[in-house]
Short mmCIF file of C-alpha atoms in Angstrom, two decimals:
data_model
loop_
_atom_site.label_atom_id
_atom_site.label_comp_id
_atom_site.label_asym_id
_atom_site.label_seq_id
_atom_site.Cartn_x
_atom_site.Cartn_y
_atom_site.Cartn_z
CA MET J 1 -14.95 2.43 9.83
CA ILE J 2 -12.18 0.05 9.26
CA LYS J 3 -11.32 1.56 5.55
CA TRP J 4 -11.69 4.54 7.07
CA ALA J 5 -9.09 3.94 9.87
CA SER J 6 -6.73 2.28 7.54
CA SER J 7 -7.17 5.82 4.99
CA TYR J 8 -6.34 7.84 8.46
CA LYS J 9 -3.54 5.70 9.52
CA GLY J 10 -1.86 5.88 6.03
CA SER J 11 -2.48 9.19 5.35
CA LEU J 12 0.12 12.53 6.33
CA GLU J 13 -2.31 13.78 8.93
CA PHE J 14 -1.48 10.81 11.10
CA LYS J 15 2.05 11.47 10.29
CA ARG J 16 1.69 14.79 11.80
CA VAL J 17 0.24 13.29 14.73
CA MET J 18 3.33 11.24 15.33
CA ASP J 19 5.32 14.20 14.96
CA ARG J 20 3.73 16.30 17.55
CA TYR J 21 3.64 13.11 20.15
CA VAL J 22 7.54 12.59 19.51
CA LYS J 23 7.79 16.44 20.53
CA ASP J 24 6.18 15.99 23.88
CA ILE J 25 8.59 12.89 24.05
CA GLU J 26 11.50 14.97 23.96
CA LYS J 27 10.33 17.70 26.28
CA GLU J 28 9.94 15.32 28.89
CA LEU J 29 13.53 14.22 28.66
CA LYS J 30 14.55 17.94 29.49
CA ALA J 31 17.34 17.34 32.26
CA GLU J 32 16.30 18.77 35.53
CA GLU J 33 19.06 18.45 37.91
CA ASP J 34 23.01 19.17 37.30
CA PHE J 35 25.31 16.03 36.78
CA LYS J 36 27.35 16.34 39.99
CA VAL J 37 29.96 13.72 41.41
CA GLU J 38 30.78 13.94 45.51
CA GLY J 39 29.44 17.41 45.47
CA PHE J 40 31.30 18.53 42.54
CA THR J 41 28.84 19.82 39.77
CA LEU J 42 30.71 18.68 36.47
CA TYR J 43 27.87 19.79 34.24
CA LYS J 44 25.04 21.56 34.77
CA ALA J 45 21.31 20.68 33.47
CA LYS J 46 21.27 23.89 31.33
CA ASN J 47 24.32 22.77 29.21
CA VAL J 48 23.15 18.85 28.93
CA ASN J 49 19.78 20.55 27.78
CA ARG J 50 21.57 22.64 25.12
CA LEU J 51 23.42 19.54 23.89
CA PHE J 52 20.20 17.59 23.92
CA TYR J 53 17.51 20.40 22.00
CA ASN J 54 20.16 22.43 20.17
CA GLU J 55 23.73 20.69 19.40
CA TYR J 56 22.50 17.09 18.49
CA HIS J 57 18.58 17.93 17.47
CA TYR J 58 19.47 16.28 14.28
CA LEU J 59 19.95 12.97 15.91
CA PRO J 60 16.94 10.39 16.84
CA LEU J 61 16.18 10.74 20.76
CA ASP J 62 18.29 7.60 22.25
CA LYS J 63 21.35 8.87 19.71
CA ARG J 64 21.23 11.92 21.27
CA LEU J 65 21.25 10.42 24.83
CA LYS J 66 24.13 8.05 23.95
CA LYS J 67 26.47 11.21 22.91
CA ILE J 68 25.24 12.89 26.07
CA LYS J 69 26.63 10.14 28.17
CA GLY J 70 29.81 9.98 25.76
CA VAL J 71 30.51 13.61 26.96
CA LEU J 72 29.75 12.97 30.31
CA GLN J 73 31.88 10.14 30.38
CA GLU J 74 34.76 12.28 28.92
CA THR J 75 34.19 14.90 31.16
CA PHE J 76 34.33 12.62 34.53
CA LYS J 77 37.69 11.19 32.84
CA LYS J 78 39.25 14.62 32.46
CA LYS J 79 37.76 16.01 35.82
CA LYS J 80 38.38 13.15 38.07
CA LYS J 81 42.56 14.38 38.88
CA GLU J 82 41.37 18.05 38.72
CA MET J 83 38.55 16.69 41.66
CA ILE J 84 41.29 15.04 43.47
CA GLN J 85 43.66 18.56 43.38
CA LEU J 86 40.88 21.03 44.13
CA ILE J 87 40.17 18.64 47.40
CA GLU J 88 44.06 18.68 48.09
CA ARG J 89 44.12 22.34 47.78
CA LYS J 90 40.97 23.12 50.00
CA PHE J 91 42.13 20.94 52.98
CA GLU J 92 45.81 23.01 52.34
CA ASP J 93 44.00 26.21 53.47
CA LYS J 94 42.16 24.48 56.12
CA PHE J 95 45.27 23.37 57.22
CA ASP J 96 47.23 26.36 57.12
CA GLN J 97 44.29 28.24 58.84
CA LEU J 98 44.20 25.75 61.58
CA TYR J 99 48.07 26.23 62.10
CA TYR J 100 47.23 30.33 62.44
CA SER J 101 44.26 29.80 64.56
CA THR J 102 45.79 28.02 67.30
CA THR J 103 48.61 27.49 69.67
CA ASN J 104 47.02 24.38 71.84
CA THR J 105 49.63 22.20 70.70
CA GLU J 106 47.43 18.84 71.31
CA GLN J 107 44.07 20.34 70.08
CA LYS J 108 45.98 21.42 66.88
CA ARG J 109 47.20 17.48 66.51
CA LYS J 110 43.73 16.38 66.73
CA LYS J 111 42.23 18.65 64.37
CA VAL J 112 44.98 17.99 61.80
CA ILE J 113 44.40 14.26 62.10
CA HIS J 114 40.34 14.78 61.35
CA LEU J 115 41.02 17.01 58.62
CA ASN J 116 43.91 14.52 56.98
CA GLU J 117 40.82 11.61 57.43
CA GLN J 118 38.18 13.84 55.61
CA LYS J 119 40.47 14.76 53.51
CA ASP J 120 41.62 10.53 52.54
CA ARG J 121 37.53 9.73 52.55
CA LYS J 122 36.59 12.49 50.09
CA ILE J 123 39.91 11.65 47.72
CA ALA J 124 38.88 7.68 48.30
CA ALA J 125 35.41 8.06 47.38
CA ILE J 126 36.24 10.14 44.01
CA LYS J 127 39.08 7.42 43.20
CA LYS J 128 36.29 5.01 43.88
CA THR J 129 33.96 6.86 41.98
CA THR J 130 33.44 4.56 38.46
CA THR J 131 30.86 5.36 35.21
CA LYS J 132 28.58 3.96 37.05
CA VAL J 133 27.79 7.53 38.46
CA ILE J 134 27.07 8.44 34.55
CA THR J 135 24.81 5.20 33.94
CA ASN J 136 23.01 6.33 37.34
CA TYR J 137 22.35 9.94 36.43
CA MET J 138 21.06 8.82 32.62
CA LYS J 139 18.40 6.99 34.62
CA SER J 140 16.21 9.90 34.73
CA PHE J 141 16.14 9.84 30.57
CA GLN J 142 14.49 6.52 30.20
CA LEU J 143 13.00 5.87 26.84
CA GLN J 144 10.06 3.01 26.17
CA LYS J 145 10.44 0.94 23.45
CA THR J 146 8.84 1.93 19.96
CA HIS J 147 5.51 -0.17 20.19
CA GLN J 148 5.07 1.01 23.32
CA TYR J 149 5.06 4.46 22.73
CA TYR J 150 2.59 3.80 19.94
CA GLN J 151 0.26 1.74 22.03
CA LYS J 152 0.09 4.17 24.55
CA LEU J 153 -1.34 6.72 22.12
CA MET J 154 -3.65 4.42 20.32
CA THR J 155 -5.49 2.92 23.07
CA ASP J 156 -6.07 6.10 25.04
CA GLU J 157 -8.87 8.46 24.14
CA GLN J 158 -7.66 11.63 25.45
CA LEU J 159 -4.17 11.25 24.20
CA LEU J 160 -6.04 10.63 20.70
CA THR J 161 -8.15 13.68 21.57
CA PHE J 162 -5.08 16.16 22.32
CA TYR J 163 -2.72 14.92 19.55
CA THR J 164 -5.10 14.59 16.73
CA LYS J 165 -6.48 18.15 17.74
CA THR J 166 -10.12 18.81 15.61
CA ASP J 167 -9.18 16.49 12.92
CA LEU J 168 -11.23 13.56 14.17
CA THR J 169 -15.10 13.35 15.71
CA LYS J 170 -15.55 11.50 18.88
CA GLU J 171 -16.95 8.31 17.10
CA GLU J 172 -13.39 8.25 14.85
CA ARG J 173 -11.06 8.45 17.90
CA ARG J 174 -13.36 5.81 20.01
CA PHE J 175 -12.98 3.25 16.98
CA LEU J 176 -9.28 4.07 16.82
CA ALA J 177 -8.79 3.38 20.62
CA SER J 178 -11.42 0.40 20.77
CA SER J 179 -9.88 -1.09 17.73
CA SER J 180 -6.25 -0.69 18.77
CA ARG J 181 -7.25 -2.01 22.27
CA ASP J 182 -8.67 -5.28 20.21
CA HIS J 183 -5.68 -5.99 18.01
CA PHE J 184 -2.78 -5.18 21.03
CA ASN J 185 -4.31 -7.54 23.22
CA LYS J 186 -3.91 -10.41 20.75
CA ASN J 187 -0.26 -9.14 20.51
CA LYS J 188 -1.11 -8.25 16.94
CA PHE J 189 -0.36 -4.99 14.68
CA GLU J 190 -2.21 -4.22 11.49
CA LEU J 191 -0.57 -3.58 8.08
CA GLU J 192 -1.40 0.02 8.50
CA ASP J 193 0.21 0.47 11.50
CA LEU J 194 3.74 -0.50 10.26
CA ALA J 195 4.30 2.97 8.69
CA PRO J 196 3.84 4.64 12.31
CA LEU J 197 5.78 2.10 14.06
CA LEU J 198 8.66 2.44 11.56
CA TYR J 199 8.36 6.56 11.49
CA LEU J 200 8.54 6.50 15.11
CA GLN J 201 11.37 4.12 15.75
CA HIS J 202 13.24 6.34 13.14
CA LEU J 203 12.81 9.67 15.14
CA ILE J 204 12.92 7.83 18.41
CA TYR J 205 15.99 5.26 17.99
CA GLY J 206 16.91 5.24 14.63
CA ILE J 207 17.42 2.90 12.08
CA SER J 208 20.65 0.69 12.19
CA ASP J 209 22.86 1.27 9.48
CA GLU J 210 22.45 -2.49 8.25
CA TRP J 211 19.41 -2.03 7.54
CA LYS J 212 20.33 1.46 5.36
CA VAL J 213 20.38 1.06 1.54
CA LYS J 214 21.43 3.41 -1.22
CA ASN J 215 18.37 2.46 -3.77
CA VAL J 216 15.23 1.24 -3.23
CA VAL J 217 12.92 -0.38 -6.25
CA ILE J 218 8.78 -0.58 -5.24
CA ASP J 219 6.68 -2.66 -7.42
CA GLU J 220 2.94 -2.05 -6.84
CA ALA J 221 3.02 1.22 -5.31
CA GLN J 222 -0.49 2.11 -6.05
CA ASP J 223 -1.00 0.04 -3.22
CA TYR J 224 0.93 1.74 -0.52
CA SER J 225 -0.09 4.51 1.33
CA LEU J 226 1.75 8.11 1.49
CA PHE J 227 2.93 7.78 4.79
CA GLN J 228 4.40 4.14 4.26
CA LEU J 229 6.24 5.79 1.07
CA TYR J 230 7.24 8.89 3.57
CA ALA J 231 8.44 6.51 6.37
CA LEU J 232 10.66 4.69 3.80
CA ARG J 233 12.56 7.18 2.94
CA GLU J 234 12.87 8.59 5.66
CA ALA J 235 14.26 5.26 7.49
CA SER J 236 16.19 4.32 4.54
CA GLY J 237 18.42 7.37 4.69
CA THR J 238 17.76 7.69 0.61
CA ASN J 239 15.86 9.95 -1.88
CA LEU J 240 16.75 7.40 -4.94
CA PHE J 241 13.61 5.58 -5.01
CA THR J 242 12.34 3.70 -8.37
CA ILE J 243 8.60 3.31 -7.84
CA LEU J 244 6.27 1.40 -10.27
CA GLY J 245 2.55 1.30 -10.33
CA ASP J 246 -0.51 1.00 -11.69
CA LEU J 247 -3.73 3.23 -10.30
CA SER J 248 -6.13 0.99 -12.51
CA GLN J 249 -4.83 -1.91 -10.42
CA GLY J 250 -5.31 -0.06 -6.57
CA ILE J 251 -7.33 -2.94 -5.33
CA HIS J 252 -6.67 -1.38 -1.83
CA SER J 253 -7.13 2.31 -3.10
CA TYR J 254 -8.73 2.71 0.46
CA ARG J 255 -5.48 3.01 2.39
CA GLY J 256 -3.08 2.90 -0.81
CA LEU J 257 -2.45 6.17 -3.47
CA LYS J 258 -5.57 8.06 -4.98
CA SER J 259 -2.88 9.97 -7.72
CA TRP J 260 0.63 10.31 -8.20
CA ASP J 261 0.49 13.58 -8.02
CA GLN J 262 0.11 13.10 -3.99
CA LEU J 263 3.53 11.44 -4.27
CA LEU J 264 5.06 13.99 -6.33
CA GLU J 265 3.74 16.95 -4.14
CA ASN J 266 4.52 15.37 -0.64
CA VAL J 267 7.16 12.82 -0.61
CA PHE J 268 9.55 13.11 -3.59
CA PRO J 269 8.83 16.61 -5.33
CA ARG J 270 12.17 16.39 -6.94
CA ALA J 271 11.25 12.84 -8.66
CA LEU J 272 11.01 12.69 -12.32
CA TYR J 273 7.71 11.45 -13.36
CA ARG J 274 7.38 9.38 -16.92
CA THR J 275 4.17 7.68 -17.87
CA LEU J 276 4.49 4.06 -19.25
CA GLN J 277 1.46 3.12 -21.24
CA LYS J 278 2.50 0.32 -23.69
CA SER J 279 0.95 -3.27 -22.36
CA TYR J 280 3.22 -6.26 -23.96
CA ARG J 281 0.85 -8.71 -22.11
CA THR J 282 -2.26 -9.19 -23.36
CA THR J 283 -3.91 -9.11 -26.97
CA ILE J 284 -5.00 -5.76 -28.63
CA GLU J 285 -8.74 -7.61 -28.08
CA ILE J 286 -8.41 -8.71 -24.40
CA MET J 287 -7.09 -4.66 -24.12
CA GLU J 288 -9.37 -3.09 -25.74
CA LEU J 289 -12.43 -4.30 -23.58
CA ALA J 290 -10.74 -3.22 -20.47
CA ASN J 291 -9.81 -0.16 -21.48
CA SER J 292 -13.68 -0.06 -22.32
CA LEU J 293 -14.54 -1.15 -18.92
CA LEU J 294 -12.18 1.51 -17.16
CA ASN J 295 -13.52 4.37 -19.67
CA TYR J 296 -16.65 3.34 -18.62
CA THR J 297 -16.38 3.68 -14.82
CA LEU J 298 -13.02 5.61 -14.26
CA PRO J 299 -12.51 7.77 -17.19
CA TYR J 300 -9.92 9.64 -15.15
CA LEU J 301 -7.49 6.63 -15.21
CA ASP J 302 -4.75 5.87 -17.98
CA SER J 303 -5.61 3.42 -20.41
CA ALA J 304 -2.61 1.17 -21.50
CA GLU J 305 -1.72 0.63 -25.15
CA PRO J 306 -1.59 -2.39 -26.16
CA VAL J 307 1.46 -3.61 -28.72
CA VAL J 308 0.16 -4.84 -32.08
CA ARG J 309 -0.38 -8.73 -31.11
CA HIS J 310 -4.10 -9.77 -32.01
CA GLY J 311 -6.11 -12.80 -30.96
CA ASN J 312 -9.64 -13.67 -30.25
CA LEU J 313 -11.97 -11.91 -29.14
CA PRO J 314 -12.73 -12.24 -24.91
CA ALA J 315 -15.80 -14.74 -24.86
CA PHE J 316 -18.55 -15.17 -22.24
CA HIS J 317 -20.16 -18.32 -21.54
CA HIS J 318 -23.69 -18.70 -20.04
CA SER J 319 -23.93 -20.82 -16.81
CA GLN J 320 -26.94 -20.11 -14.97
CA THR J 321 -26.87 -22.55 -11.83
CA GLU J 322 -23.85 -24.34 -10.19
CA LYS J 323 -25.51 -27.34 -12.05
CA GLU J 324 -24.27 -25.79 -15.21
CA ALA J 325 -21.17 -24.68 -14.15
CA ALA J 326 -19.04 -27.75 -14.46
CA PRO J 327 -20.17 -28.51 -17.97
CA THR J 328 -19.64 -25.26 -19.41
CA LEU J 329 -15.99 -24.69 -17.32
CA ALA J 330 -15.23 -28.01 -18.70
CA ALA J 331 -15.67 -27.04 -22.53
CA ALA J 332 -14.31 -23.70 -21.91
CA ILE J 333 -10.94 -25.50 -20.80
CA ASP J 334 -11.15 -28.18 -23.55
CA GLU J 335 -11.14 -25.46 -26.18
CA ILE J 336 -8.41 -23.59 -24.44
CA GLN J 337 -6.18 -26.80 -24.17
CA LYS J 338 -6.85 -27.74 -27.72
CA GLU J 339 -5.65 -24.37 -28.64
CA GLY J 340 -2.21 -25.24 -27.45
CA MET J 341 -2.15 -23.21 -24.04
CA LYS J 342 -0.32 -24.43 -21.16
CA THR J 343 -1.17 -22.14 -18.15
CA ILE J 344 -4.53 -21.64 -17.50
CA ALA J 345 -6.42 -19.65 -14.08
CA VAL J 346 -9.66 -19.45 -13.32
CA ILE J 347 -10.13 -16.27 -11.23
CA THR J 348 -13.10 -15.45 -9.33
CA LYS J 349 -14.09 -12.34 -7.29
CA THR J 350 -13.71 -13.94 -4.04
CA LYS J 351 -12.02 -16.45 -1.76
CA GLU J 352 -15.50 -17.80 -1.06
CA ASP J 353 -16.72 -18.05 -4.86
CA ALA J 354 -12.87 -20.04 -5.49
CA LYS J 355 -13.93 -22.48 -2.78
CA ARG J 356 -16.90 -23.07 -4.96
CA VAL J 357 -15.26 -23.29 -8.22
CA MET J 358 -12.53 -25.86 -6.51
CA LYS J 359 -15.94 -27.81 -5.47
CA VAL J 360 -17.55 -27.46 -9.24
CA SER J 361 -14.01 -28.77 -10.49
CA ARG J 362 -14.03 -31.86 -9.00
CA GLN J 363 -16.57 -33.05 -11.65
CA LEU J 364 -14.11 -32.43 -14.15
CA LYS J 365 -12.08 -34.92 -16.14
CA ASN J 366 -10.19 -32.34 -17.98
CA GLY J 367 -7.46 -31.02 -15.98
CA SER J 368 -6.39 -31.18 -12.16
CA PHE J 369 -6.96 -27.92 -10.09
CA GLN J 370 -5.25 -26.17 -6.99
CA LEU J 371 -6.61 -23.14 -5.00
CA LEU J 372 -3.56 -20.99 -5.00
CA GLU J 373 -3.35 -19.24 -1.57
CA GLU J 374 -1.08 -16.00 -0.80
CA ASP J 375 2.74 -16.33 -1.93
CA GLU J 376 1.96 -20.32 -2.94
CA THR J 377 3.54 -21.58 -5.95
CA LEU J 378 1.41 -23.04 -8.55
CA GLU J 379 2.37 -26.70 -9.10
CA ASP J 380 3.27 -28.00 -13.05
CA GLY J 381 0.13 -28.86 -15.16
CA LYS J 382 -2.29 -27.55 -12.65
CA ILE J 383 -4.87 -25.24 -13.26
CA ALA J 384 -4.71 -22.31 -10.88
CA VAL J 385 -8.03 -21.36 -9.07
CA VAL J 386 -7.19 -17.86 -7.40
CA PRO J 387 -9.39 -15.01 -6.01
CA THR J 388 -8.72 -11.50 -7.86
CA HIS J 389 -6.61 -10.00 -5.17
CA LEU J 390 -3.92 -12.68 -5.09
CA SER J 391 -3.56 -12.60 -8.78
CA LYS J 392 -2.07 -9.43 -9.34
CA GLY J 393 1.49 -9.71 -10.88
CA LEU J 394 0.78 -13.01 -12.18
CA GLU J 395 0.40 -13.97 -15.79
CA PHE J 396 -1.20 -16.76 -17.92
CA ASP J 397 -2.03 -18.34 -21.28
CA ALA J 398 -5.75 -18.00 -20.87
CA VAL J 399 -7.83 -16.91 -18.14
CA ILE J 400 -11.62 -17.67 -17.40
CA VAL J 401 -13.23 -15.53 -15.10
CA MET J 402 -15.65 -16.90 -13.51
CA SER J 403 -18.82 -16.28 -11.03
CA ILE J 404 -21.27 -18.90 -9.38
CA ASN J 405 -22.84 -16.41 -6.66
CA ASP J 406 -20.49 -13.07 -6.80
CA SER J 407 -21.34 -10.53 -9.08
CA TYR J 408 -19.19 -7.23 -9.87
CA LEU J 409 -20.43 -3.66 -9.44
CA LEU J 410 -20.71 -0.31 -10.65
CA SER J 411 -17.77 0.65 -7.98
CA GLU J 412 -14.14 1.85 -8.05
CA LEU J 413 -13.33 -1.54 -6.06
CA ASP J 414 -15.00 -3.75 -8.30
CA THR J 415 -13.65 -2.28 -11.89
CA LYS J 416 -10.62 -2.18 -10.49
CA LEU J 417 -10.97 -6.16 -9.51
CA LEU J 418 -12.25 -6.99 -12.76
CA TYR J 419 -9.60 -5.28 -14.67
CA VAL J 420 -6.69 -6.99 -12.91
CA ALA J 421 -8.52 -10.23 -13.56
CA MET J 422 -8.99 -9.44 -17.59
CA THR J 423 -5.42 -8.15 -17.72
CA ARG J 424 -3.77 -11.30 -16.50
CA PRO J 425 -4.05 -13.50 -19.70
CA LEU J 426 -1.16 -13.39 -22.63
CA HIS J 427 -3.61 -14.86 -25.34
CA ARG J 428 -7.24 -15.99 -24.54
CA LEU J 429 -9.59 -14.49 -22.15
CA HIS J 430 -13.11 -16.15 -21.20
CA PHE J 431 -15.99 -15.21 -19.11
CA ILE J 432 -18.41 -17.90 -17.33
CA GLY J 433 -21.33 -16.34 -15.44
CA ALA J 434 -25.40 -16.29 -15.49
CA SER J 435 -25.29 -13.07 -17.52
CA PRO J 436 -22.79 -10.53 -19.11
CA ALA J 437 -23.80 -8.06 -16.50
CA VAL J 438 -22.41 -10.15 -13.87
CA PHE J 439 -18.92 -9.05 -15.28
CA LEU J 440 -20.58 -5.44 -16.20
CA LEU J 441 -20.33 -6.65 -19.84
CA ASP J 442 -23.62 -4.95 -20.52
CA HIS J 443 -22.25 -1.86 -19.92
CA LEU J 444 -19.41 -2.32 -22.93
CA PRO J 445 -19.39 -2.32 -26.87
CA GLN J 446 -20.76 -5.71 -27.75
CA ASN J 447 -18.30 -5.88 -30.31
CA LYS J 448 -15.23 -5.96 -28.21
CA TYR J 449 -16.68 -9.82 -26.99
CA GLN J 450 -18.55 -12.70 -28.25
CA VAL J 451 -21.53 -14.59 -26.38
CA TYR J 452 -21.30 -18.58 -26.73
CA GLN J 453 -24.83 -19.54 -26.64
#
C-alpha cells in the first residue's frame, strides 16, 4: 500500500482531486454581505463576487482577495467626501421641512439643535472611520495556511471519499487517511506530499516572484512523478524546461515516470523529444553486458550505445561465505590497483549489505574504505562502499558489485538497480557473490563475462 500511495499522490488523478478541493474552497469565499460604512452601501456583495469569480479569476485566491481589498480601499477613499456631502444635503432637507412644518419658535429651536447634533455625529463618525472598516469586512474571507488545507483533506476519510469520487476503494482511502495522520502527528511530510503542497500553494496563495524562473533544467527526471513535473511547471511560471533522464535507471518507478509519452501528452505537449543513446562512460564490454540484462528483463527500454572504447570483460569472483568474502575482495582490489585504477567503489544492493562489506573490509590491508551516506563526499584515496540507490550519478574507474546476503531478482526494480550498479565504472567491472545467478548473470550470454575460479 505504501508504494501504491506514493504512486497515487504523484498521479494526475490526484492533481484533479486538488482541483476539485480548491474549487470548493473558492465557493466558500462567496461574499454574503454588502460593504457598508455608517449605513451607506459602498459596494454590493454581488459586485464583490463579480470581481472574485470573474474579473480576477486568473489569480490565486489570496491575490484576488488582496485585489478586492484594494478596490474597496479606493472606493472608500473616493466616497468618503461624497458621504459627508450626502449627509449635509439630507439634513438641509430636514431643516427646510422643519422650517415650514411649525410656527412654534421654541420647539423649532430645539429640533434644529437636535438635528445639528445628529448631523455632526454622523459626519464625525465618517471622518473618524479608517480603513480598518475594510479590514473588518475582509475578515469574512479568511484563508487557512496551505498545509492546513492539505492536512484537513488527507486525514478525513469523508472528505477523501467526496473528492476522490469513485477513484479509490474504501481500503485505499482509509490507508491514505491513517498514514497521513501518522506523519502529520510527527510534523512530517513525505516526498510525495510536496507536489500537491506546491500545487495548492500555487492555486491558493501564488508563488512569490523571487521563486519564478525563466528556464528549468531537471536531471534524473525518470524519478519525478507526472504531478511533480506538472506542479513545477505551474509554479515556476515557465514552459522552458530541459528534462533529462534514463528510464532504465528509474529505481523509483513506482512513483516516477513509466514512459516519456506520459510527459509529452499530459504536461509538455509542445515539447521536442530527442533520444540520446550514446554512452561515453563505460567500455563496450561493460555496456554490452548491461544491455543484455535490459534486453532480457525489460526489452521495451532503450539500450545505450557505447562509444568505440574496449576493455576487459566483466569478471565474476566466487565467494560462497562471508568468511571467503575478505580474501576474494582483497584479490579483486589488488588486481584493480595493479592496473592503475585510482577510484574504486564496492556497490551493494542494500544499505544492510553495504554495512556487511564494511565489516569485511576491516580485515583488508590494501585499501581504506568509506561507507558513503546520502550527499556525502568521498574522501581522497578511499574506496567507496555504497548501496546502489545512492550510486546514481556517480562514476568510478572500477566497480565491484558485491553480494554477501542479498540477491537480485527478476523484477523491474532489481533489474534497474543492477543496471545502475553495472554502468557506474569507466574501465573495469567485477562481481563478487555466491554464484553468477546472484547477479542474474545465468540468464545472460556467457561470452559477455568471465568467471574467476
